[in-house]
Amino acid sequence: MLRGNPCVCGSGEEASESLMSLSPFDMKNLLHHILSGKEFGLDGSRPISRCSSPSSTPSGMLSPVAGGPGGAAQLSWEETRGQWLRRRRLDGAINRVPVGFYQKVWKILQKCHGLSIDGYVLPSSTTREMTEGEIKFAVQVESVLNHVPQPEYRQLLVEALMILGLLADVDVAHMGGIVHVERILHGANDLFLADQKSQGTNEYFLEKDPATGICNFLYDSAPSGSYGTMTYLSKAAVAYVQDFLPSSSCLMQ
């Protein structure tokens, strides 16, 4: 499991004293850093940011391809890793979803028999009982998502559902029976690993979360970019529902 650097150095008493001495402005900045997923420390009585955006190639992929586990590549990864992993953990822990998420889930359910999310099924009959903007529907969706114990895994499932929602907006009359969202996510994970291995990425960076089988590097990848999570989720989602897409659709390569 990836771990970030400790947010506060020194003893517990020193940390507590520094925290209590912060001005309202500094406290506001500190909360902003926490919610944005940045690392921070306390320098005297002021919070200081320790996390900048990970350096990336023009394609958007981090490049841990040289050296062994003890080499310079690992040191670079140790310094920059964790930003998106922490963001997903935070969003998953507080059940944060993108704008329009529940409406997209509602549209998906209208075109299949149900959504299987980590083994729990949200039936399509839900759309006949509730409207897309109804609070009860959002609660029903959350009741299924809340069965996912890992917040970062939950957030990748949310991203996969957003992609499926975009496909549901295409002229697709039906998406099949039960749509297994976790299969789309694992398909994206397989594509990601294949690309990373073809780029010569060191095996050290391709370790999988034993609880979910998802590569830790994928958890910590930005959504956008050629090597972003949305790219792989889009490819996996299109492959999953390909038989139901119009023949004139432009399929992702």
mmCIF file of C-alpha atoms in Angstrom, residues 46-132:
data_model
loop_
_atom_site.group_PDB
_atom_site.id
_atom_site.type_symbol
_atom_site.label_atom_id
_atom_site.label_comp_id
_atom_site.label_asym_id
_atom_site.label_seq_id
_atom_site.Cartn_x
_atom_site.Cartn_y
_atom_site.Cartn_z
ATOM 1 C CA ARG A 46 3.032 28.209 9.942
ATOM 2 C CA PRO A 47 1.944 25.351 7.672
ATOM 3 C CA ILE A 48 4.175 24.763 4.674
ATOM 4 C CA SER A 49 3.336 22.716 1.610
ATOM 5 C CA ARG A 50 5.620 19.813 0.825
ATOM 6 C CA CYS A 51 3.864 18.477 -2.204
ATOM 7 C CA SER A 52 4.061 19.772 -5.721
ATOM 8 C CA SER A 53 2.448 18.201 -8.750
ATOM 9 C CA PRO A 54 4.252 15.045 -9.825
ATOM 10 C CA SER A 55 6.662 15.596 -12.666
ATOM 11 C CA SER A 56 5.367 13.927 -15.768
ATOM 12 C CA THR A 57 6.199 13.296 -19.367
ATOM 13 C CA PRO A 58 4.284 15.156 -22.114
ATOM 14 C CA SER A 59 1.946 12.166 -22.257
ATOM 15 C CA GLY A 60 1.028 12.592 -18.610
ATOM 16 C CA MET A 61 2.745 9.427 -17.362
ATOM 17 C CA LEU A 62 5.241 9.355 -14.550
ATOM 18 C CA SER A 63 8.447 7.726 -15.711
ATOM 19 C CA PRO A 64 9.799 5.235 -13.146
ATOM 20 C CA VAL A 65 11.613 3.169 -15.773
ATOM 21 C CA ALA A 66 15.280 3.287 -14.822
ATOM 22 C CA GLY A 67 17.207 1.638 -12.050
ATOM 23 C CA GLY A 68 16.279 -1.005 -9.517
ATOM 24 C CA PRO A 69 14.218 -0.671 -6.347
ATOM 25 C CA GLY A 70 17.074 1.210 -4.721
ATOM 26 C CA GLY A 71 17.875 3.450 -7.679
ATOM 27 C CA ALA A 72 17.222 7.060 -8.544
ATOM 28 C CA ALA A 73 13.856 6.236 -10.110
ATOM 29 C CA GLN A 74 12.555 4.963 -6.784
ATOM 30 C CA LEU A 75 13.804 8.072 -4.991
ATOM 31 C CA SER A 76 11.993 10.276 -7.500
ATOM 32 C CA TRP A 77 8.826 8.219 -7.070
ATOM 33 C CA GLU A 78 9.098 8.401 -3.277
ATOM 34 C CA GLU A 79 9.231 12.194 -3.473
ATOM 35 C CA THR A 80 6.241 12.659 -5.768
ATOM 36 C CA ARG A 81 3.974 9.684 -5.260
ATOM 37 C CA GLY A 82 0.650 9.669 -3.478
ATOM 38 C CA GLN A 83 -1.082 12.840 -4.669
ATOM 39 C CA TRP A 84 -3.906 11.197 -6.626
ATOM 40 C CA LEU A 85 -4.059 8.197 -4.311
ATOM 41 C CA ARG A 86 -4.696 10.504 -1.357
ATOM 42 C CA ARG A 87 -7.222 12.489 -3.371
ATOM 43 C CA ARG A 88 -9.166 9.345 -4.237
ATOM 44 C CA ARG A 89 -9.002 8.079 -0.674
ATOM 45 C CA LEU A 90 -10.336 11.377 0.616
ATOM 46 C CA ASP A 91 -13.122 11.582 -1.978
ATOM 47 C CA GLY A 92 -14.095 7.967 -1.372
ATOM 48 C CA ALA A 93 -14.069 8.362 2.395
ATOM 49 C CA ILE A 94 -16.484 11.310 2.294
ATOM 50 C CA ASN A 95 -18.614 9.864 -0.555
ATOM 51 C CA ARG A 96 -17.754 12.700 -2.938
ATOM 52 C CA VAL A 97 -18.971 12.185 -6.514
ATOM 53 C CA PRO A 98 -18.764 14.311 -9.687
ATOM 54 C CA VAL A 99 -21.551 16.713 -10.621
ATOM 55 C CA GLY A 100 -24.315 14.880 -12.475
ATOM 56 C CA PHE A 101 -23.136 11.464 -11.287
ATOM 57 C CA TYR A 102 -26.498 10.141 -10.087
ATOM 58 C CA GLN A 103 -28.237 11.325 -13.258
ATOM 59 C CA LYS A 104 -25.729 9.356 -15.336
ATOM 60 C CA VAL A 105 -26.254 6.236 -13.223
ATOM 61 C CA TRP A 106 -30.011 6.623 -13.759
ATOM 62 C CA LYS A 107 -29.508 6.762 -17.557
ATOM 63 C CA ILE A 108 -27.311 3.657 -17.476
ATOM 64 C CA LEU A 109 -29.967 1.730 -15.551
ATOM 65 C CA GLN A 110 -32.512 2.574 -18.229
ATOM 66 C CA LYS A 111 -30.382 0.705 -20.772
ATOM 67 C CA CYS A 112 -29.499 -2.460 -18.854
ATOM 68 C CA HIS A 113 -30.989 -4.842 -16.298
ATOM 69 C CA GLY A 114 -28.871 -3.543 -13.467
ATOM 70 C CA LEU A 115 -25.419 -2.514 -12.281
ATOM 71 C CA SER A 116 -23.216 -4.891 -10.329
ATOM 72 C CA ILE A 117 -20.812 -2.960 -8.122
ATOM 73 C CA ASP A 118 -18.336 -5.152 -6.277
ATOM 74 C CA GLY A 119 -20.879 -7.960 -6.092
ATOM 75 C CA TYR A 120 -23.932 -5.885 -5.124
ATOM 76 C CA VAL A 121 -26.603 -5.225 -7.744
ATOM 77 C CA LEU A 122 -28.509 -1.992 -8.289
ATOM 78 C CA PRO A 123 -31.543 -3.144 -10.337
ATOM 79 C CA SER A 124 -32.934 -1.232 -13.296
ATOM 80 C CA SER A 125 -36.366 -1.311 -11.637
ATOM 81 C CA THR A 126 -35.056 1.498 -9.424
ATOM 82 C CA THR A 127 -35.626 3.964 -12.286
ATOM 83 C CA ARG A 128 -39.316 3.061 -12.385
ATOM 84 C CA GLU A 129 -39.678 3.761 -8.692
ATOM 85 C CA MET A 130 -37.638 6.973 -8.440
ATOM 86 C CA THR A 131 -36.723 9.926 -10.638
ATOM 87 C CA GLU A 132 -33.119 10.741 -11.560
#
